[in-house]
Amino acid sequence: MENQRPLILISNDDGIMAKGISELIKFLRPLGEIVVMAPDSARSGSGCALTVTQPVHYQLLRKDVGLTVYKCTGTPTDCIKLAWHTVLDRKPDLVVGGINHGDNSATNVHYSGTMGVVTEGCLNGIPSIGFSLCSHEPGADFEAAGPYVRQIAAQVLEKGLPPLTCLNVNFPDTKELKGIKVCEQAKGHWTNEWEACPRKGNANYFWLIGEFTDFEPDNEKNDHWALANGYVAITPTTVDVTAYGFMDELKSWF
């Protein structure tokens, strides 16, 4: 129908009960019809993982005018695949992941289940955005992010995104946001990633922790710098991982 409102499909990796996804629903409801399918518990760090060894089940939790909410036993990527092929009656106009409790800038984009949501949407030709806040607190304050979430989503609904390109949006944990910076992904790596936590005399148990080392901390173009200085960081991200600049040299090897 010509008068249909935009259809927005939402998921996350913190689980259906997380505050971040409730806030995201609140921020985006004025923009269109919302369908949510999110994991029934936390799936942080799941990236683009799929459930392939057992069936996946979903359950309707809520149905209001303009809002339908489901929970799913699978991963964030499962949620997008399952929603599109089982409960939606048309292709979504927008896929949104988040709002994640925790930073998904720099190399975190490769591990993030929130960005797994976005990657799945992007691979299927749907404009897709991931939103994250640099706070792991369950009761984190998302209010400052709200106007930016609406603005960015509205712009993408209006203008679309290039093929195989999505947006990774991160918010610093502050009430005083300085505005938006379009950024490159910070270059760096994680160190000191494991902390021992012995169990019943067995020393071979570890918690994943870690510290991120930014290789270019003074690079004002990267997302780490933007977040450290109070800006909303938008990193346009491509899901085509071909190293085009290396192709000619690699051909010369053979």
Coordinates of C-alpha atoms in Angstrom, one line a residue, residues 10-242:
I10 CA 15.0 -4.3 15.4
S11 CA 17.3 -6.7 17.3
N12 CA 20.2 -6.7 19.7
D13 CA 22.8 -8.9 21.4
D14 CA 22.1 -7.9 25.0
G15 CA 18.8 -9.7 25.0
I16 CA 15.1 -8.8 24.9
M17 CA 15.1 -7.5 28.5
A18 CA 18.0 -5.1 28.1
K19 CA 17.3 -1.4 28.7
G20 CA 19.0 -0.4 25.5
I21 CA 16.6 -2.2 23.2
S22 CA 13.6 -0.7 25.1
E23 CA 15.1 2.8 24.6
L24 CA 15.7 2.1 20.9
I25 CA 12.1 1.1 20.4
K26 CA 11.0 4.3 22.2
F27 CA 13.2 6.5 20.1
L28 CA 12.2 4.9 16.7
R29 CA 8.5 4.4 17.2
P30 CA 7.6 7.8 15.6
L31 CA 9.4 6.8 12.4
G32 CA 7.5 3.8 11.4
E33 CA 6.0 0.4 12.2
I34 CA 8.3 -1.5 14.5
V35 CA 8.9 -5.3 14.6
V36 CA 11.4 -6.6 17.3
M37 CA 12.9 -10.0 17.4
A38 CA 15.7 -10.2 19.9
P39 CA 17.5 -13.0 21.7
D40 CA 15.9 -14.4 24.9
S41 CA 19.1 -13.8 26.8
A42 CA 22.4 -12.0 26.3
R43 CA 24.5 -13.0 23.2
S44 CA 27.2 -10.4 23.4
G45 CA 30.3 -11.1 21.3
S46 CA 28.4 -13.5 19.0
G47 CA 29.3 -11.5 15.8
C48 CA 27.5 -13.1 12.8
A49 CA 27.2 -16.5 14.5
L50 CA 24.3 -18.8 13.4
T51 CA 22.6 -21.6 15.2
V52 CA 23.1 -24.7 13.1
T53 CA 23.1 -27.6 15.6
Q54 CA 19.6 -27.3 17.0
P55 CA 16.2 -25.7 16.1
V56 CA 15.5 -22.1 16.8
H57 CA 12.2 -21.1 18.5
Y58 CA 10.5 -17.7 18.7
Q59 CA 7.6 -16.5 20.9
L60 CA 5.3 -13.5 20.6
L61 CA 5.6 -11.2 23.7
R62 CA 3.6 -8.1 22.7
K63 CA 1.4 -6.8 19.9
D64 CA 0.3 -3.2 19.9
V65 CA -0.6 -0.8 17.1
G66 CA 2.6 -0.2 15.3
L67 CA 4.7 -2.4 17.5
T68 CA 5.2 -6.2 17.6
V69 CA 7.8 -7.8 19.9
Y70 CA 9.2 -11.4 19.8
K71 CA 11.9 -13.2 21.6
C72 CA 14.1 -15.9 20.0
T73 CA 16.3 -18.7 21.3
G74 CA 18.9 -18.0 18.6
T75 CA 21.7 -15.5 17.9
P76 CA 21.2 -11.9 16.8
T77 CA 21.8 -12.9 13.2
D78 CA 19.3 -15.8 13.6
C79 CA 16.7 -13.2 14.8
I80 CA 17.0 -11.1 11.6
K81 CA 16.8 -14.2 9.3
L82 CA 13.9 -15.7 11.2
A83 CA 11.9 -12.5 11.5
W84 CA 12.2 -11.8 7.8
H85 CA 11.2 -15.3 6.7
T86 CA 8.5 -16.1 9.2
V87 CA 6.7 -13.0 10.8
L88 CA 7.2 -10.1 8.4
D89 CA 4.8 -9.6 5.5
R90 CA 7.2 -7.4 3.5
K91 CA 10.9 -6.5 3.2
P92 CA 12.0 -4.1 6.0
D93 CA 12.9 -0.6 5.1
L94 CA 15.5 -0.5 7.8
V95 CA 17.3 -2.9 10.1
V96 CA 18.6 -1.6 13.4
G97 CA 20.8 -3.2 16.1
G98 CA 21.1 -2.0 19.6
I99 CA 21.3 0.2 21.5
N100 CA 24.2 -1.9 22.7
H101 CA 25.4 -1.7 26.3
G102 CA 29.1 -1.2 25.4
D103 CA 31.5 0.3 22.9
N104 CA 31.5 -1.2 19.4
S105 CA 34.0 1.1 17.8
A106 CA 37.4 0.1 16.3
T107 CA 38.0 -3.7 16.0
N108 CA 35.0 -4.4 18.3
V109 CA 32.9 -4.3 15.1
H110 CA 34.2 -7.7 14.2
Y111 CA 33.0 -9.4 17.4
S112 CA 29.8 -7.5 18.0
G113 CA 26.5 -9.3 17.9
T114 CA 24.8 -5.9 17.5
M115 CA 26.8 -5.5 14.3
G116 CA 25.9 -9.0 13.4
V117 CA 22.3 -7.8 13.2
V118 CA 23.4 -5.0 10.9
T119 CA 25.6 -7.1 8.7
E120 CA 22.7 -9.5 8.1
G121 CA 20.4 -6.7 7.1
C122 CA 23.1 -5.2 4.9
L123 CA 23.9 -8.5 3.1
N124 CA 20.2 -8.7 2.2
G125 CA 20.1 -5.2 0.6
I126 CA 18.3 -3.5 3.6
P127 CA 19.7 -0.2 4.9
S128 CA 21.1 -1.1 8.3
I129 CA 22.4 0.8 11.4
G130 CA 24.0 -0.4 14.7
F131 CA 23.8 1.9 17.7
S132 CA 26.0 1.4 20.8
L133 CA 26.7 3.4 24.0
C134 CA 30.0 3.3 25.8
S135 CA 28.6 2.0 29.0
H136 CA 28.1 -1.6 30.2
E137 CA 25.8 -0.5 33.1
P138 CA 22.4 -2.2 33.0
G139 CA 20.7 1.0 33.9
A140 CA 22.8 3.2 31.6
D141 CA 21.3 6.6 30.6
F142 CA 20.4 6.6 26.9
E143 CA 18.5 9.9 26.8
A144 CA 21.2 12.1 25.2
A145 CA 21.5 9.6 22.3
G146 CA 17.7 9.7 21.5
P147 CA 17.6 12.7 19.2
Y148 CA 20.7 11.4 17.3
V149 CA 19.2 7.9 16.9
R150 CA 16.0 9.4 15.4
Q151 CA 17.9 11.9 13.2
I152 CA 20.3 9.2 11.8
A153 CA 17.6 6.7 11.3
A154 CA 15.3 9.2 9.5
Q155 CA 18.1 10.2 7.2
V156 CA 18.9 6.6 6.3
L157 CA 15.1 6.0 5.7
E158 CA 15.0 9.0 3.4
K159 CA 18.3 8.6 1.5
G160 CA 19.2 4.9 1.8
L161 CA 22.8 3.6 1.9
P162 CA 25.1 2.3 -0.8
P163 CA 25.1 -1.4 -1.5
L164 CA 27.0 -3.5 1.0
T165 CA 27.4 -0.5 3.3
C166 CA 26.0 0.0 6.8
L167 CA 26.5 2.4 9.6
N168 CA 28.2 1.7 13.0
V169 CA 27.2 4.5 15.4
N170 CA 28.7 4.8 18.8
F171 CA 27.8 7.3 21.6
P172 CA 30.2 8.4 24.4
D173 CA 28.7 7.9 27.9
T174 CA 28.0 11.6 28.6
K175 CA 24.9 13.8 28.7
E176 CA 26.8 16.6 26.8
L177 CA 27.2 15.4 23.3
K178 CA 29.2 17.7 21.0
G179 CA 27.7 16.6 17.8
I180 CA 28.4 14.0 15.0
K181 CA 31.7 13.1 13.5
V182 CA 31.9 10.8 10.5
C183 CA 34.9 8.6 11.3
E184 CA 37.3 5.9 10.2
Q185 CA 37.6 2.7 12.3
A186 CA 40.4 3.1 14.8
K187 CA 43.4 0.8 14.3
G188 CA 44.5 -1.2 17.3
H189 CA 44.3 -4.5 19.1
W190 CA 43.3 -6.1 22.4
T191 CA 45.9 -7.1 25.0
N192 CA 45.8 -8.7 28.5
E193 CA 42.7 -10.5 27.5
W194 CA 42.4 -13.2 30.1
E195 CA 42.0 -13.1 33.9
A196 CA 42.4 -16.3 35.8
C197 CA 39.3 -17.5 37.9
P198 CA 40.1 -21.0 39.3
R199 CA 37.3 -23.3 40.1
K200 CA 37.5 -26.1 42.7
G201 CA 41.2 -26.4 42.5
N202 CA 41.3 -26.3 38.7
A203 CA 43.4 -23.4 37.5
N204 CA 42.4 -23.6 33.8
Y205 CA 39.4 -21.3 34.0
F206 CA 39.6 -17.7 32.7
W207 CA 37.4 -14.6 32.2
L208 CA 37.7 -12.7 29.0
I209 CA 38.6 -9.1 29.8
G210 CA 41.3 -7.0 28.0
E211 CA 42.6 -3.6 27.3
F212 CA 42.4 -1.9 23.8
T213 CA 45.5 -0.3 22.5
D214 CA 44.8 2.4 19.9
F215 CA 47.7 2.5 17.4
E216 CA 46.9 6.1 16.5
P217 CA 45.5 7.8 19.7
D218 CA 46.0 11.3 18.2
N219 CA 44.3 10.5 14.9
E220 CA 41.3 12.9 15.0
K221 CA 39.7 11.0 12.1
N222 CA 39.1 7.8 14.0
D223 CA 36.1 6.7 16.1
H224 CA 38.1 6.3 19.3
W225 CA 39.3 9.9 19.2
A226 CA 35.7 11.1 18.5
L227 CA 34.3 9.1 21.5
A228 CA 37.0 10.2 23.8
N229 CA 36.3 13.8 23.0
G230 CA 32.5 13.7 23.4
Y231 CA 31.3 13.2 19.8
V232 CA 28.9 10.8 18.3
A233 CA 31.0 8.6 16.0
I234 CA 29.5 7.3 12.8
T235 CA 31.7 4.9 10.9
P236 CA 30.4 3.8 7.5
T237 CA 31.2 0.1 7.3
T238 CA 31.4 -2.2 4.3
V239 CA 30.7 -5.9 4.5
D240 CA 32.7 -6.6 1.4
V241 CA 36.0 -7.5 3.0
T242 CA 38.0 -8.0 -0.3

